[in-house]
Coordinates of C-alpha atoms in Angstrom, one line a residue:
Chain A
M115 CA 0.0 0.0 0.0
D116 CA 1.4 3.4 -1.1
I117 CA 1.2 5.8 1.8
T118 CA 3.6 8.5 0.4
P119 CA 2.1 11.8 1.3
L120 CA 0.9 13.7 -1.8
P121 CA 3.2 16.6 -2.7
E122 CA 2.5 20.0 -1.1
I123 CA 1.2 22.5 -3.6
T124 CA 0.3 26.2 -3.5
H125 CA -3.4 26.8 -2.9
Q126 CA -5.3 30.0 -3.7
S127 CA -5.3 31.8 -0.4
L128 CA -5.7 35.1 1.4
R129 CA -3.8 36.4 4.4
I130 CA -6.1 38.0 7.0
R131 CA -4.8 41.4 8.1
R132 CA -6.5 41.4 11.4
P133 CA -5.4 39.2 14.3
L134 CA -7.8 36.3 15.1
P135 CA -8.6 35.8 18.8
L136 CA -9.4 32.2 19.5
D137 CA -11.9 30.9 22.1
C138 CA -9.0 29.4 24.0
G139 CA -7.5 32.8 24.6
V140 CA -4.6 32.6 22.1
V141 CA -4.5 35.3 19.4
L142 CA -3.3 34.1 16.0
D143 CA -1.6 36.7 13.7
G144 CA -1.2 36.4 10.0
V145 CA -3.9 33.7 9.5
T146 CA -4.0 32.4 6.0
I147 CA -7.3 31.1 4.6
A148 CA -7.2 29.0 1.4
Y149 CA -10.4 29.2 -0.6
R150 CA -11.9 28.7 -4.0
T151 CA -14.7 30.6 -5.7
Y152 CA -17.1 29.7 -8.5
G153 CA -19.4 32.0 -10.4
T154 CA -19.5 35.7 -10.4
L155 CA -20.2 38.1 -7.6
N156 CA -23.0 40.4 -8.7
A157 CA -22.8 44.2 -8.6
A158 CA -24.8 44.5 -5.4
R159 CA -22.5 41.8 -3.9
S160 CA -25.6 40.0 -2.7
N161 CA -25.4 36.6 -4.4
A162 CA -22.6 35.0 -2.4
V163 CA -23.1 31.5 -1.0
L164 CA -20.6 30.1 1.5
V165 CA -20.1 26.3 1.5
C166 CA -18.7 24.9 4.7
H167 CA -16.9 21.6 4.3
A168 CA -17.0 18.6 6.7
L169 CA -14.2 17.1 8.8
T170 CA -12.0 15.7 6.0
G171 CA -13.3 17.9 3.2
D172 CA -11.6 20.9 1.7
Q173 CA -12.2 24.0 -0.5
Y174 CA -12.2 22.0 -3.8
V175 CA -16.0 21.6 -3.7
A176 CA -16.8 21.7 -7.4
E177 CA -13.7 21.0 -9.4
T178 CA -11.1 18.2 -9.8
H179 CA -9.0 18.1 -6.8
P180 CA -5.4 19.3 -7.6
L181 CA -3.8 16.7 -5.4
T182 CA -6.0 13.6 -5.5
G183 CA -7.4 14.1 -9.0
K184 CA -10.9 13.2 -7.7
P185 CA -14.0 15.1 -8.7
G186 CA -15.2 18.0 -6.4
W187 CA -16.9 16.6 -3.3
W188 CA -20.1 18.4 -3.9
N189 CA -20.0 18.5 -7.7
R190 CA -23.5 17.1 -7.8
L191 CA -24.8 20.2 -6.0
V192 CA -22.5 23.1 -7.0
G193 CA -22.1 24.1 -10.7
S194 CA -23.8 25.5 -13.7
G195 CA -27.5 24.6 -13.7
L196 CA -27.2 22.7 -10.4
P197 CA -28.9 23.6 -7.1
L198 CA -26.1 25.9 -6.1
D199 CA -26.2 27.4 -9.6
T200 CA -22.9 29.1 -10.4
E201 CA -24.6 31.0 -13.2
R202 CA -26.7 32.7 -10.5
Y203 CA -24.7 32.5 -7.2
F204 CA -21.1 33.3 -6.3
V205 CA -20.0 30.2 -4.4
I206 CA -17.2 30.4 -1.9
C207 CA -15.6 27.5 -0.1
A208 CA -12.7 27.9 2.3
N209 CA -10.5 25.3 3.9
V210 CA -11.2 25.5 7.7
L211 CA -8.9 26.9 10.2
G212 CA -6.9 23.9 11.5
G213 CA -7.1 22.2 8.1
C214 CA -4.2 21.0 6.0
M215 CA -5.1 22.2 2.5
G216 CA -3.6 25.7 2.7
S217 CA -5.3 27.3 5.6
T218 CA -3.5 28.0 8.9
G219 CA -3.3 24.8 10.9
P220 CA -0.9 22.4 12.7
R221 CA 1.2 22.1 9.5
S222 CA 1.7 25.9 9.2
P223 CA 4.8 27.7 10.5
R224 CA 4.3 29.1 14.0
D225 CA 4.9 32.7 12.8
D226 CA 6.9 34.7 10.3
S227 CA 10.1 34.3 12.2
H228 CA 9.7 30.5 13.0
A229 CA 9.5 28.2 10.0
E230 CA 8.9 25.2 12.3
P231 CA 5.3 23.9 12.1
W232 CA 2.9 24.2 15.0
G233 CA 2.3 20.4 15.0
I234 CA 0.6 19.2 18.1
D235 CA 1.1 22.6 19.8
F236 CA -1.4 24.3 17.5
P237 CA -3.9 26.0 19.8
P238 CA -7.1 24.1 20.3
I239 CA -9.7 25.6 18.0
T240 CA -13.5 25.6 18.0
I241 CA -16.1 25.5 15.3
Q242 CA -16.8 29.1 16.2
D243 CA -13.1 30.0 15.6
M244 CA -13.4 28.4 12.2
V245 CA -16.4 30.6 11.5
R246 CA -14.8 33.8 12.8
A247 CA -11.9 33.1 10.4
Q248 CA -14.4 32.6 7.5
K249 CA -16.1 35.9 8.5
M250 CA -12.7 37.6 8.2
L251 CA -12.3 36.1 4.7
I252 CA -15.8 37.3 3.7
D253 CA -15.0 40.8 5.1
E254 CA -11.8 40.8 3.0
L255 CA -13.9 39.9 0.0
R256 CA -16.1 43.0 0.9
I257 CA -19.3 40.9 1.2
E258 CA -21.5 42.3 3.9
R259 CA -24.2 39.7 3.8
L260 CA -24.1 36.1 2.5
F261 CA -27.1 35.1 0.6
A262 CA -26.7 31.6 2.0
V263 CA -24.4 29.5 4.1
I264 CA -24.6 25.7 3.6
G265 CA -22.8 22.7 4.9
G266 CA -23.2 19.1 6.0
S267 CA -22.0 17.3 9.1
M268 CA -19.2 19.5 10.6
G269 CA -20.1 22.0 7.8
G270 CA -23.6 22.1 9.3
M271 CA -22.2 22.9 12.7
Q272 CA -20.4 25.9 11.1
V273 CA -23.7 26.9 9.4
L274 CA -25.4 26.9 12.9
A275 CA -22.5 28.9 14.3
W276 CA -22.7 31.4 11.5
A277 CA -26.4 31.9 12.1
A278 CA -25.8 32.4 15.8
L279 CA -22.7 34.6 15.6
Y280 CA -23.6 36.7 12.6
P281 CA -27.4 36.6 12.1
D282 CA -27.4 39.8 10.0
A283 CA -24.7 38.4 7.7
V284 CA -26.7 35.3 6.8
F285 CA -29.9 35.6 4.8
A286 CA -30.5 31.8 4.5
A287 CA -28.9 29.0 6.4
L288 CA -28.8 25.3 5.4
P289 CA -27.5 23.0 8.1
I290 CA -27.5 19.5 6.6
A291 CA -27.1 16.2 8.4
T292 CA -25.8 17.9 11.5
A293 CA -26.4 18.6 15.2
A294 CA -26.1 21.6 17.6
Y295 CA -23.7 19.6 19.8
H296 CA -21.5 16.6 19.4
S297 CA -23.0 13.5 21.1
A298 CA -21.2 11.3 23.6
Q299 CA -21.3 8.5 21.0
N300 CA -19.7 10.7 18.3
I301 CA -17.0 11.8 20.7
A302 CA -16.4 8.2 21.5
F303 CA -15.8 7.3 17.9
H304 CA -13.5 10.2 17.5
E305 CA -11.5 9.2 20.5
V306 CA -10.9 5.7 19.1
G307 CA -9.5 7.3 16.0
R308 CA -7.3 9.7 18.0
Q309 CA -6.0 6.9 20.2
A310 CA -5.0 5.0 17.0
I311 CA -3.0 8.0 15.9
L312 CA -1.5 8.8 19.3
G313 CA -0.5 5.1 19.7
D314 CA 1.3 4.9 16.3
P315 CA 5.1 4.6 16.9
D316 CA 5.5 7.0 14.0
F317 CA 3.5 9.7 15.7
R318 CA 6.7 10.8 17.6
E319 CA 4.7 12.9 20.0
G320 CA 3.3 14.9 17.2
R321 CA 6.6 15.8 15.6
Y322 CA 6.7 13.1 13.0
W323 CA 7.9 15.4 10.2
E324 CA 11.2 15.7 11.9
Q325 CA 11.9 12.1 11.1
G326 CA 10.3 12.3 7.7
V327 CA 7.6 9.9 8.7
I328 CA 3.8 10.0 9.2
P329 CA 1.7 8.0 11.6
A330 CA 0.1 6.3 8.6
Q331 CA -1.2 3.2 10.4
G332 CA -2.9 5.2 13.1
L333 CA -4.4 7.7 10.8
A334 CA -5.6 4.9 8.5
V335 CA -7.3 3.2 11.4
A336 CA -8.9 6.5 12.5
R337 CA -10.2 6.9 9.0
M338 CA -11.5 3.4 8.8
T339 CA -13.4 3.7 12.1
A340 CA -14.9 7.0 11.1
H341 CA -15.8 5.7 7.7
I342 CA -18.0 3.0 9.2
T343 CA -19.9 5.7 11.1
Y344 CA -20.6 7.5 7.8
L345 CA -22.3 4.5 6.3
S346 CA -25.2 2.3 7.3
E347 CA -25.7 -1.4 7.8
A348 CA -28.0 -1.4 4.8
A349 CA -25.5 0.3 2.6
L350 CA -22.7 -2.0 3.7
S351 CA -24.8 -5.0 3.1
R352 CA -25.9 -3.8 -0.3
K353 CA -22.4 -2.9 -1.5
F354 CA -20.4 -5.7 0.1
G355 CA -22.5 -8.2 1.9
R356 CA -20.3 -11.1 3.0
R357 CA -18.5 -11.2 -0.4
I358 CA -14.9 -12.6 -0.3
Q359 CA -12.4 -10.7 -2.3
G360 CA -8.8 -12.0 -2.7
G361 CA -6.4 -12.9 0.1
S362 CA -3.9 -11.2 2.2
D363 CA -0.2 -11.7 2.3
V364 CA -0.1 -11.3 6.1
G365 CA -1.5 -13.6 8.8
G366 CA -1.3 -16.8 6.7
A367 CA -4.4 -19.0 6.7
L368 CA -6.2 -16.8 9.2
F369 CA -6.4 -14.0 6.7
G370 CA -6.2 -16.3 3.6
E371 CA -9.5 -14.9 2.5
R372 CA -10.6 -11.3 3.0
F373 CA -14.1 -9.8 3.0
A374 CA -14.7 -7.2 0.4
V375 CA -15.7 -4.7 3.1
E376 CA -12.2 -5.2 4.7
S377 CA -10.5 -4.3 1.4
Y378 CA -12.7 -1.3 1.0
L379 CA -12.0 0.1 4.4
E380 CA -8.3 -0.5 3.9
H381 CA -8.4 1.4 0.7
Q382 CA -10.3 4.3 2.4
G383 CA -7.6 4.4 5.1
S384 CA -4.6 4.3 2.8
S385 CA -5.8 6.9 0.4
F386 CA -6.7 9.2 3.2
V387 CA -3.3 9.2 4.9
R388 CA -1.7 10.5 1.6
R389 CA -3.8 13.6 1.7
F390 CA -4.5 14.4 5.3
D391 CA -2.3 15.6 8.2
A392 CA -2.6 13.6 11.4
N393 CA -2.3 16.7 13.6
S394 CA -5.0 18.4 11.6
Y395 CA -7.2 15.4 12.2
L396 CA -6.6 15.6 15.9
S397 CA -7.2 19.3 15.9
I398 CA -10.5 19.3 13.9
T399 CA -12.0 16.2 15.6
R400 CA -11.4 18.0 18.9
A401 CA -13.2 21.1 17.6
M402 CA -16.2 19.0 16.7
D403 CA -16.2 17.3 20.1
F404 CA -16.1 20.7 21.8
F405 CA -19.1 22.0 19.8
D406 CA -22.2 22.6 21.9
L407 CA -23.9 25.7 20.6
A408 CA -26.5 25.9 23.4
A409 CA -23.8 25.9 26.1
D410 CA -22.6 29.3 24.8
Y411 CA -26.1 30.7 25.4
G412 CA -26.9 29.5 29.0
G413 CA -27.9 26.0 27.8
S414 CA -30.7 27.3 25.6
L415 CA -30.3 26.6 21.9
A416 CA -33.2 28.9 21.2
A417 CA -31.3 31.7 22.8
A418 CA -28.6 31.3 20.2
F419 CA -31.1 32.3 17.5
R420 CA -33.1 34.9 19.4
N421 CA -34.5 37.6 17.0
T422 CA -33.1 35.8 14.0
R423 CA -34.4 36.8 10.6
T424 CA -32.4 34.1 8.8
R425 CA -34.4 31.6 6.8
F426 CA -33.5 28.0 7.7
L427 CA -33.6 24.7 5.8
L428 CA -32.8 21.7 8.0
V429 CA -32.2 18.4 6.2
S430 CA -31.6 15.0 7.7
F431 CA -31.3 11.5 6.2
S432 CA -33.4 8.6 7.5
S433 CA -30.5 6.1 7.9
D434 CA -28.0 8.6 9.3
W435 CA -27.1 7.3 12.8
L436 CA -24.2 9.6 13.3
F437 CA -26.4 12.8 13.1
P438 CA -29.8 11.3 13.3
T439 CA -33.0 13.1 12.4
A440 CA -33.8 13.7 16.1
E441 CA -30.8 16.1 16.2
S442 CA -32.2 18.1 13.3
R443 CA -35.7 18.1 14.9
A444 CA -34.2 19.4 18.1
I445 CA -32.7 22.3 16.1
A446 CA -36.1 22.8 14.4
H447 CA -37.8 23.0 17.8
A448 CA -35.3 25.5 19.1
L449 CA -35.9 27.6 16.0
N450 CA -39.7 27.3 16.5
Q451 CA -39.2 28.7 20.0
V452 CA -38.0 32.0 18.4
A453 CA -40.6 31.7 15.6
A454 CA -37.9 31.5 12.9
N455 CA -38.7 30.9 9.3
I456 CA -37.8 27.2 8.9
S457 CA -38.2 24.4 6.4
F458 CA -37.3 20.9 7.6
V459 CA -37.3 17.6 5.8
E460 CA -35.9 14.2 6.4
I461 CA -34.8 12.6 3.1
V462 CA -35.4 8.8 2.9
S463 CA -32.1 7.1 2.1
D464 CA -30.3 4.0 3.1
K465 CA -26.9 5.5 2.6
G466 CA -26.3 6.7 6.1
H467 CA -24.5 9.9 7.0
D468 CA -22.7 9.9 3.7
A469 CA -26.0 10.5 1.9
F470 CA -25.5 14.2 1.9
L471 CA -22.4 13.7 -0.4
L472 CA -24.1 11.2 -2.7
D473 CA -26.7 11.3 -5.4
E474 CA -30.0 11.9 -3.6
P475 CA -32.5 13.6 -6.0
D476 CA -34.9 14.6 -3.3
F477 CA -32.1 16.3 -1.4
S478 CA -31.0 18.2 -4.6
R479 CA -34.5 19.3 -5.3
T480 CA -35.1 20.4 -1.8
V481 CA -31.9 22.5 -1.7
A482 CA -32.7 24.0 -5.2
G483 CA -36.2 24.9 -4.3
F484 CA -35.3 26.4 -0.9
L485 CA -32.6 28.5 -2.5
A486 CA -34.9 29.6 -5.3
G487 CA -37.6 30.6 -2.9
S488 CA -35.1 32.4 -0.7
A489 CA -33.7 34.2 -3.7
V490 CA -37.2 35.6 -4.4
A491 CA -37.5 36.8 -0.8
A492 CA -34.0 38.3 -1.0
G493 CA -34.7 40.0 -4.2
I494 CA -31.8 38.4 -6.2
Chain B
M118 CA -76.4 22.2 -3.4
A119 CA -77.1 25.8 -4.5
K120 CA -74.1 27.8 -5.4
V121 CA -73.9 31.3 -4.1
P122 CA -73.2 33.9 -6.8
G123 CA -70.0 35.8 -6.4
V124 CA -67.8 33.1 -5.2
R125 CA -64.6 33.3 -7.3
Y126 CA -63.0 30.3 -8.7
V127 CA -59.3 29.9 -8.1
A128 CA -56.3 28.1 -9.6
K129 CA -57.2 24.5 -10.2
N130 CA -54.6 23.2 -7.8
M131 CA -56.0 25.1 -4.9
R132 CA -59.0 23.7 -3.1
V133 CA -61.8 26.2 -3.2
D134 CA -62.2 26.2 0.6
L135 CA -58.7 27.5 0.8
E136 CA -59.9 30.5 -1.1
L137 CA -62.6 31.1 1.5
I138 CA -59.9 30.8 4.2
A139 CA -57.6 33.2 2.4
S140 CA -60.4 35.7 2.3
M141 CA -60.4 35.9 6.1
V142 CA -56.6 36.7 6.3
A143 CA -55.5 40.4 6.3
P144 CA -52.6 41.3 3.9
G145 CA -49.1 41.5 5.2
T146 CA -49.7 39.4 8.3
R147 CA -47.8 36.5 9.8
V148 CA -49.5 33.2 9.2
L149 CA -48.9 29.6 10.3
D150 CA -50.8 26.9 8.3
I151 CA -51.0 23.6 10.2
G152 CA -51.4 20.6 8.0
C153 CA -50.5 22.7 5.0
G154 CA -50.2 19.9 2.5
D155 CA -48.3 20.9 -0.6
G156 CA -48.4 24.5 0.6
A157 CA -51.0 25.9 -1.9
L158 CA -52.5 28.2 0.7
I159 CA -49.2 29.6 2.0
E160 CA -48.0 30.2 -1.6
H161 CA -51.3 32.0 -2.3
L162 CA -51.1 34.1 0.8
F163 CA -47.4 35.0 0.0
R164 CA -48.1 35.9 -3.6
T165 CA -51.4 37.7 -3.4
K166 CA -51.4 39.2 0.1
G167 CA -47.7 39.5 0.9
C168 CA -48.1 37.4 4.0
D169 CA -45.2 35.9 5.9
A170 CA -46.8 32.5 5.6
R171 CA -45.3 29.2 6.8
G172 CA -46.5 25.6 7.1
I173 CA -46.3 22.5 9.1
E174 CA -47.2 19.1 7.5
I175 CA -46.9 15.6 8.9
D176 CA -46.4 13.7 5.6
M177 CA -42.7 13.8 4.8
A178 CA -43.1 13.2 1.1
V179 CA -45.5 16.1 0.8
V180 CA -43.2 18.3 2.9
T181 CA -40.3 17.5 0.5
R182 CA -42.5 18.5 -2.4
A183 CA -43.5 21.8 -0.8
V184 CA -39.9 22.7 0.1
A185 CA -38.6 21.8 -3.3
H186 CA -41.2 24.2 -4.6
G187 CA -39.6 26.9 -2.5
L188 CA -42.1 27.1 0.4
P189 CA -41.2 27.4 4.0
V190 CA -42.7 24.1 5.3
M191 CA -41.4 21.9 8.2
Q192 CA -42.3 18.3 8.9
G193 CA -44.1 18.3 12.2
D194 CA -47.2 17.1 14.1
A195 CA -50.0 19.4 15.2
D196 CA -50.5 17.3 18.3
T197 CA -46.9 17.7 19.6
D198 CA -45.0 20.5 17.8
L199 CA -47.1 23.6 18.5
S200 CA -46.0 23.8 22.1
H201 CA -42.5 24.8 20.9
Y202 CA -43.8 28.1 19.5
P203 CA -43.8 31.3 21.6
D204 CA -47.0 33.2 22.5
H205 CA -48.3 35.6 19.8
A206 CA -45.8 34.5 17.1
F207 CA -48.5 34.7 14.4
D208 CA -51.5 36.8 13.5
Y209 CA -53.3 33.8 12.1
V210 CA -52.9 30.1 12.8
I211 CA -54.8 28.0 10.3
L212 CA -56.1 24.4 10.6
S213 CA -57.8 23.4 7.4
R214 CA -59.7 20.1 7.5
T215 CA -57.3 18.6 10.0
L216 CA -59.1 19.2 13.3
Q217 CA -61.0 15.9 13.0
A218 CA -57.8 14.0 12.5
V219 CA -55.7 15.2 15.4
E220 CA -55.4 13.3 18.7
R221 CA -56.3 16.2 21.0
P222 CA -58.5 18.7 19.1
R223 CA -59.1 20.9 22.2
E224 CA -55.4 21.1 23.1
V225 CA -54.5 21.9 19.5
L226 CA -57.1 24.8 19.5
R227 CA -55.7 26.1 22.7
Q228 CA -52.2 26.0 21.3
M229 CA -53.4 27.8 18.1
L230 CA -54.9 30.6 20.1
R231 CA -51.8 30.8 22.3
I232 CA -49.3 31.2 19.4
G233 CA -51.7 33.1 17.2
T234 CA -53.9 36.1 17.8
R235 CA -56.6 34.5 15.6
A236 CA -57.3 30.9 14.5
I237 CA -59.0 29.9 11.3
V238 CA -60.5 26.4 11.5
S239 CA -62.3 24.4 8.9
F240 CA -63.6 20.9 9.3
P241 CA -66.0 18.5 7.6
N242 CA -69.4 18.6 9.3
F243 CA -70.6 15.3 10.8
G244 CA -74.1 16.8 11.3
H245 CA -74.8 17.0 7.6
W246 CA -78.2 15.5 6.7
S247 CA -76.8 12.8 4.4
L248 CA -74.8 11.4 7.3
R249 CA -77.7 11.5 9.7
W250 CA -79.9 9.9 7.1
Q251 CA -77.4 7.0 6.4
L252 CA -77.0 6.3 10.1
L253 CA -80.7 6.4 10.7
V254 CA -81.7 4.2 7.7
T255 CA -78.8 1.7 7.5
G256 CA -77.7 1.7 11.2
R257 CA -74.1 1.7 10.0
M258 CA -71.3 4.4 10.0
P259 CA -72.0 6.8 7.2
M260 CA -69.8 6.8 4.1
T261 CA -69.7 9.9 1.8
K262 CA -67.3 11.6 -0.4
T263 CA -65.9 13.4 2.6
W264 CA -66.1 10.5 5.0
A265 CA -64.8 8.0 2.6
R266 CA -62.9 5.5 4.8
M267 CA -64.3 2.7 6.9
W268 CA -64.5 3.4 10.6
Y269 CA -61.6 1.1 11.4
E270 CA -59.2 2.8 9.1
T271 CA -60.3 6.4 9.0
P272 CA -57.7 9.0 10.1
N273 CA -60.7 11.2 11.1
I274 CA -60.9 10.0 14.7
H275 CA -62.6 13.1 16.1
P276 CA -65.6 14.0 13.9
C277 CA -67.8 16.8 15.1
T278 CA -70.7 18.9 14.0
I279 CA -71.0 22.6 13.5
R280 CA -73.1 22.8 16.6
D281 CA -70.5 20.8 18.6
F282 CA -67.9 23.3 17.5
F283 CA -70.0 26.3 18.7
V284 CA -70.4 24.6 22.0
L285 CA -66.6 24.0 22.3
C286 CA -65.8 27.6 21.4
Q287 CA -68.2 28.8 24.1
A288 CA -66.8 26.4 26.7
E289 CA -63.2 27.5 25.9
G290 CA -64.1 31.1 25.8
Y291 CA -63.3 31.8 22.2
T292 CA -65.0 34.6 20.3
V293 CA -66.4 33.5 16.9
E294 CA -65.6 36.5 14.7
Q295 CA -66.8 34.9 11.5
W296 CA -68.3 31.6 10.6
L297 CA -69.8 30.0 7.6
A298 CA -70.9 26.7 6.2
A299 CA -69.8 25.5 2.8
D300 CA -70.4 22.6 0.5
E301 CA -67.8 20.1 -0.3
A302 CA -66.4 22.2 -3.2
G303 CA -66.0 25.1 -0.8
H304 CA -68.8 27.2 -2.1
R305 CA -70.3 29.4 0.6
A306 CA -73.8 28.4 1.7
P307 CA -76.5 30.8 2.7
W308 CA -77.2 29.7 6.3
R309 CA -75.2 32.4 7.9
R310 CA -77.8 33.3 10.5
W311 CA -79.0 29.8 11.3
P312 CA -76.5 27.4 12.8
M313 CA -79.1 24.7 12.9
L314 CA -79.7 24.8 9.2
A315 CA -76.0 25.2 8.5
N316 CA -75.4 22.1 10.6
L317 CA -77.9 20.2 8.5
F318 CA -76.9 21.4 5.1
G319 CA -73.3 22.5 5.3
E320 CA -70.7 19.9 4.4
Q321 CA -68.0 21.8 6.1
G322 CA -67.7 24.5 8.7
L323 CA -65.3 27.4 8.6
F324 CA -64.6 29.5 11.7
L325 CA -62.5 32.6 12.5
L326 CA -61.8 32.6 16.2
R327 CA -60.2 35.0 18.6
R328 CA -59.4 34.6 22.3
S329 CA -62.1 36.5 24.2
S330 CA -60.8 39.8 25.6
G331 CA -59.8 39.4 29.2
E332 CA -58.2 36.0 28.4
E333 CA -55.4 37.6 26.5
P334 CA -52.1 36.5 28.0
P335 CA -49.8 39.5 28.7
H336 CA -47.5 40.5 25.9

């Protein structure tokens, strides 16, 4: 298995002129945010849509990835004539703070005078920190109000944080397959992944680059564990069942035959370690674990959205057990408490949490219709 | 059934009784439509009256269709989800031909008049002469175009008559600001002054309610 990290390339990015104060108290200077845009900003600067990516996603939402060569992760949703129509909207997607695709994160130099990367010493960040960094990017692009902010999973957490932190800067919010806090079960799965990374001998206390190695085994196991949570029993049965696929050269007779699902997971793990930084994975999973929007508002999620004029579309997927429909419904009820304008649907799918990234015609139609209706209301 | 002159016909995909309901709603108001279906009424209220109209619908497939059409509709249940809304969030809360299908009609009405200043309620009238006649003659549960499902599978678990509804409004202290009876197609019927006749000849009842003054919770 080839685990050579993919070469580092230069990403389109912007250096934020203002310092970024983090929730942990540290102030970051010279933050860089890597981002991509699609479509054209109109004269009134009113048609911008911010796409927030999930845990292991990045800014290459609607184009071939320059490193992996894979199609954009939401190229079913973003593009000409698609629900996020780039003929109509100016779509922005930024790599999150803490990421490893060009934005400031554990792999970035500590500051201008120290070329050494932050590594494991990168300050703990929160979902809200990510959103504040995005807001600075939006300010730099001289966009006062986003027509819409959309994202799934961790991207959905960012959408919720956007609506809470900057209600006047968000006309429409689309939190997809997400929750207003990270559940104990989800934290538990993250912790299994983190322990795999921390226990890898090549982790070298987070300073693996000094020896020219990466904790590939640990990161791959983390990815494999997480990947199971993105699927569903039905989807795994449909795709793999108990099919046998080839043998393994390790373990002799015990692993003489391998299940197809094993090979699939191994492939997911090995391709992931080539593109993702282990310290970034630790940093971002921690940010998700810390997320509890209501806690910032005295334990009341409704208080986070008091007086909101943002229009919301909540979408969940019936077989998603990582961010089940009940979590979206809880957000809907909090929004009801402040009489917010909300649409809420559960899309029937057997594809689990991953459904938000896959071909789900009802989901596409729902997003397209909601955005079109919101565009009428926004006058764009 | 005699048709009253002057009733306007509306777009073919909008039930005529929705037009009667819409005529009770003042322009530019905040409206919540419970059991909104595909959202025909909220779209009508938004387009023709500039209302901030939203909907709740229990059937997920129908909700998906409404949202895909650009309408603000959430999946929810009238019996359980109204309690989340704050007092006075809306000028009108509408329940169109759904009252008879909810589990706790009295509680739903209370919630409607808590979160809304006014409630508009329409329901099929179980006091209509044809139902009475069928029950009298056959001794079996009546079946009509409106009451078209067998008693063991009907979702309409709380049928009531127009007179029953008047009695409930009085018991609950609601002021009936407007009421009318209509035929199945939603054409207004001329028994405005005589509830007893309306109860005999009206296929559905339509009421505009307000909390009686003095019962208004503080703002």
